[in-house]
Amino acid sequence: MKPTFKMYVKPNCPYCTKARDLIVNYLGLRAEIHDVTDRNTLRNELIEETGITTVPIIFLGSELIGGCSDLQEIIREGKMEMLLLKEENYLLKEEILRLRRSF
């Protein structure tokens, strides 16, 4: 089970495209894309939750990554591997708990 990024985007946003390309093509992972165009309630909730007023807003699992420049910085600084390992560990623990409950 691979970690999944969740991105809140607007069409034709070059930063959204760049971030998606980094996740999908560079990291080889999935990006769950949510268009916030004409979804003001969701947009306002995201702003309140994250403090980020621009798109994209990127999460790895439930952890806020930030925007495109934040994603680029994490990759450039070599911190992405640790974040991915942390998320994989979380996913494995959840799967173990699910399996235990099924017995």
PDB file of C-alpha atoms in Angstrom:
ATOM      1  CA  MET A   1       0.000   0.000   0.000  1.00  0.00           C
ATOM      2  CA  LYS A   2       1.589   3.248  -1.131  1.00  0.00           C
ATOM      3  CA  PRO A   3       1.031   6.645   0.429  1.00  0.00           C
ATOM      4  CA  THR A   4      -1.398   8.929  -1.351  1.00  0.00           C
ATOM      5  CA  PHE A   5      -1.203  12.660  -1.657  1.00  0.00           C
ATOM      6  CA  LYS A   6      -4.379  14.708  -1.559  1.00  0.00           C
ATOM      7  CA  MET A   7      -4.349  17.964  -3.498  1.00  0.00           C
ATOM      8  CA  TYR A   8      -6.865  20.782  -3.613  1.00  0.00           C
ATOM      9  CA  VAL A   9      -6.462  22.579  -6.927  1.00  0.00           C
ATOM     10  CA  LYS A  10      -7.945  24.855  -9.566  1.00  0.00           C
ATOM     11  CA  PRO A  11      -7.767  24.082 -13.302  1.00  0.00           C
ATOM     12  CA  ASN A  12      -5.117  25.880 -15.338  1.00  0.00           C
ATOM     13  CA  CYS A  13      -3.055  26.631 -12.221  1.00  0.00           C
ATOM     14  CA  PRO A  14       0.608  26.121 -13.190  1.00  0.00           C
ATOM     15  CA  TYR A  15       1.612  25.463  -9.565  1.00  0.00           C
ATOM     16  CA  CYS A  16      -1.060  22.762  -9.278  1.00  0.00           C
ATOM     17  CA  THR A  17       0.200  21.132 -12.476  1.00  0.00           C
ATOM     18  CA  LYS A  18       3.815  21.302 -11.297  1.00  0.00           C
ATOM     19  CA  ALA A  19       2.949  19.765  -7.912  1.00  0.00           C
ATOM     20  CA  ARG A  20       0.911  16.971  -9.509  1.00  0.00           C
ATOM     21  CA  ASP A  21       3.748  16.226 -11.925  1.00  0.00           C
ATOM     22  CA  LEU A  22       6.258  16.061  -9.066  1.00  0.00           C
ATOM     23  CA  ILE A  23       4.081  13.637  -7.132  1.00  0.00           C
ATOM     24  CA  VAL A  24       3.035  11.417 -10.022  1.00  0.00           C
ATOM     25  CA  ASN A  25       6.036  11.523 -12.347  1.00  0.00           C
ATOM     26  CA  TYR A  26       8.978  12.278 -10.045  1.00  0.00           C
ATOM     27  CA  LEU A  27       7.913  10.437  -6.887  1.00  0.00           C
ATOM     28  CA  GLY A  28       5.819   7.809  -8.701  1.00  0.00           C
ATOM     29  CA  LEU A  29       2.912   8.096  -6.282  1.00  0.00           C
ATOM     30  CA  ARG A  30      -0.807   8.741  -6.516  1.00  0.00           C
ATOM     31  CA  ALA A  31      -2.377  12.137  -6.164  1.00  0.00           C
ATOM     32  CA  GLU A  32      -6.032  12.386  -5.214  1.00  0.00           C
ATOM     33  CA  ILE A  33      -7.138  15.626  -6.897  1.00  0.00           C
ATOM     34  CA  HIS A  34      -9.993  17.804  -5.633  1.00  0.00           C
ATOM     35  CA  ASP A  35     -11.056  20.814  -7.692  1.00  0.00           C
ATOM     36  CA  VAL A  36     -12.067  23.685  -5.397  1.00  0.00           C
ATOM     37  CA  THR A  37     -13.424  25.865  -8.203  1.00  0.00           C
ATOM     38  CA  ASP A  38     -16.984  26.920  -7.316  1.00  0.00           C
ATOM     39  CA  ARG A  39     -16.725  25.098  -3.965  1.00  0.00           C
ATOM     40  CA  ASN A  40     -16.513  28.102  -1.662  1.00  0.00           C
ATOM     41  CA  THR A  41     -17.504  26.222   1.481  1.00  0.00           C
ATOM     42  CA  LEU A  42     -14.722  23.670   1.008  1.00  0.00           C
ATOM     43  CA  ARG A  43     -12.277  26.417   0.067  1.00  0.00           C
ATOM     44  CA  ASN A  44     -13.099  28.396   3.219  1.00  0.00           C
ATOM     45  CA  GLU A  45     -12.773  25.269   5.380  1.00  0.00           C
ATOM     46  CA  LEU A  46      -9.335  24.581   3.898  1.00  0.00           C
ATOM     47  CA  ILE A  47      -8.212  28.163   4.485  1.00  0.00           C
ATOM     48  CA  GLU A  48      -9.411  27.986   8.082  1.00  0.00           C
ATOM     49  CA  GLU A  49      -7.773  24.582   8.656  1.00  0.00           C
ATOM     50  CA  THR A  50      -4.447  25.277   6.937  1.00  0.00           C
ATOM     51  CA  GLY A  51      -4.044  29.044   6.802  1.00  0.00           C
ATOM     52  CA  ILE A  52      -3.147  28.655   3.113  1.00  0.00           C
ATOM     53  CA  THR A  53      -5.072  30.970   0.799  1.00  0.00           C
ATOM     54  CA  THR A  54      -3.594  29.789  -2.516  1.00  0.00           C
ATOM     55  CA  VAL A  55      -3.683  26.527  -4.446  1.00  0.00           C
ATOM     56  CA  PRO A  56      -2.526  23.864  -4.475  1.00  0.00           C
ATOM     57  CA  ILE A  57      -2.992  22.752  -0.908  1.00  0.00           C
ATOM     58  CA  ILE A  58      -1.196  19.437  -0.538  1.00  0.00           C
ATOM     59  CA  PHE A  59      -1.533  16.741   2.117  1.00  0.00           C
ATOM     60  CA  LEU A  60       0.365  13.482   2.487  1.00  0.00           C
ATOM     61  CA  GLY A  61      -2.139  11.334   4.297  1.00  0.00           C
ATOM     62  CA  SER A  62      -3.416  13.668   6.996  1.00  0.00           C
ATOM     63  CA  GLU A  63      -0.184  15.684   7.209  1.00  0.00           C
ATOM     64  CA  LEU A  64      -0.178  19.108   5.590  1.00  0.00           C
ATOM     65  CA  ILE A  65       2.689  19.515   3.134  1.00  0.00           C
ATOM     66  CA  GLY A  66       1.702  23.036   2.058  1.00  0.00           C
ATOM     67  CA  GLY A  67       1.829  24.383  -1.487  1.00  0.00           C
ATOM     68  CA  CYS A  68       3.930  23.653  -4.543  1.00  0.00           C
ATOM     69  CA  SER A  69       6.995  25.520  -3.295  1.00  0.00           C
ATOM     70  CA  ASP A  70       6.775  23.659   0.040  1.00  0.00           C
ATOM     71  CA  LEU A  71       6.655  20.341  -1.812  1.00  0.00           C
ATOM     72  CA  GLN A  72       9.645  21.343  -3.943  1.00  0.00           C
ATOM     73  CA  GLU A  73      11.621  22.372  -0.851  1.00  0.00           C
ATOM     74  CA  ILE A  74      10.881  19.108   0.964  1.00  0.00           C
ATOM     75  CA  ILE A  75      12.077  17.147  -2.062  1.00  0.00           C
ATOM     76  CA  ARG A  76      15.151  19.354  -2.570  1.00  0.00           C
ATOM     77  CA  GLU A  77      16.160  19.066   1.095  1.00  0.00           C
ATOM     78  CA  GLY A  78      15.833  15.265   1.042  1.00  0.00           C
ATOM     79  CA  LYS A  79      13.016  15.209   3.611  1.00  0.00           C
ATOM     80  CA  MET A  80      10.427  13.469   1.421  1.00  0.00           C
ATOM     81  CA  GLU A  81      11.758   9.965   2.066  1.00  0.00           C
ATOM     82  CA  MET A  82      11.252  10.355   5.821  1.00  0.00           C
ATOM     83  CA  LEU A  83       7.722  11.716   5.329  1.00  0.00           C
ATOM     84  CA  LEU A  84       6.892   8.807   3.022  1.00  0.00           C
ATOM     85  CA  LEU A  85       8.282   6.267   5.500  1.00  0.00           C
ATOM     86  CA  LYS A  86       6.254   7.848   8.280  1.00  0.00           C
ATOM     87  CA  GLU A  87       3.072   7.646   6.182  1.00  0.00           C
ATOM     88  CA  GLU A  88       3.797   4.054   5.119  1.00  0.00           C
ATOM     89  CA  ASN A  89       4.277   3.122   8.780  1.00  0.00           C
ATOM     90  CA  TYR A  90       0.921   4.692   9.621  1.00  0.00           C
ATOM     91  CA  LEU A  91      -0.784   2.819   6.768  1.00  0.00           C
ATOM     92  CA  LEU A  92       0.747  -0.488   7.866  1.00  0.00           C
ATOM     93  CA  LYS A  93      -0.422   0.036  11.446  1.00  0.00           C
ATOM     94  CA  GLU A  94      -3.949   0.778  10.211  1.00  0.00           C
ATOM     95  CA  GLU A  95      -3.914  -2.375   8.075  1.00  0.00           C
ATOM     96  CA  ILE A  96      -2.708  -4.494  11.012  1.00  0.00           C
ATOM     97  CA  LEU A  97      -5.498  -3.104  13.195  1.00  0.00           C
ATOM     98  CA  ARG A  98      -8.040  -3.829  10.473  1.00  0.00           C
ATOM     99  CA  LEU A  99      -6.793  -7.415  10.158  1.00  0.00           C
ATOM    100  CA  ARG A 100      -6.876  -7.947  13.913  1.00  0.00           C
ATOM    101  CA  ARG A 101     -10.479  -6.769  14.055  1.00  0.00           C
ATOM    102  CA  SER A 102     -11.435  -9.239  11.332  1.00  0.00           C
ATOM    103  CA  PHE A 103     -10.303 -12.271  13.379  1.00  0.00           C
TER     104      PHE A 103
END
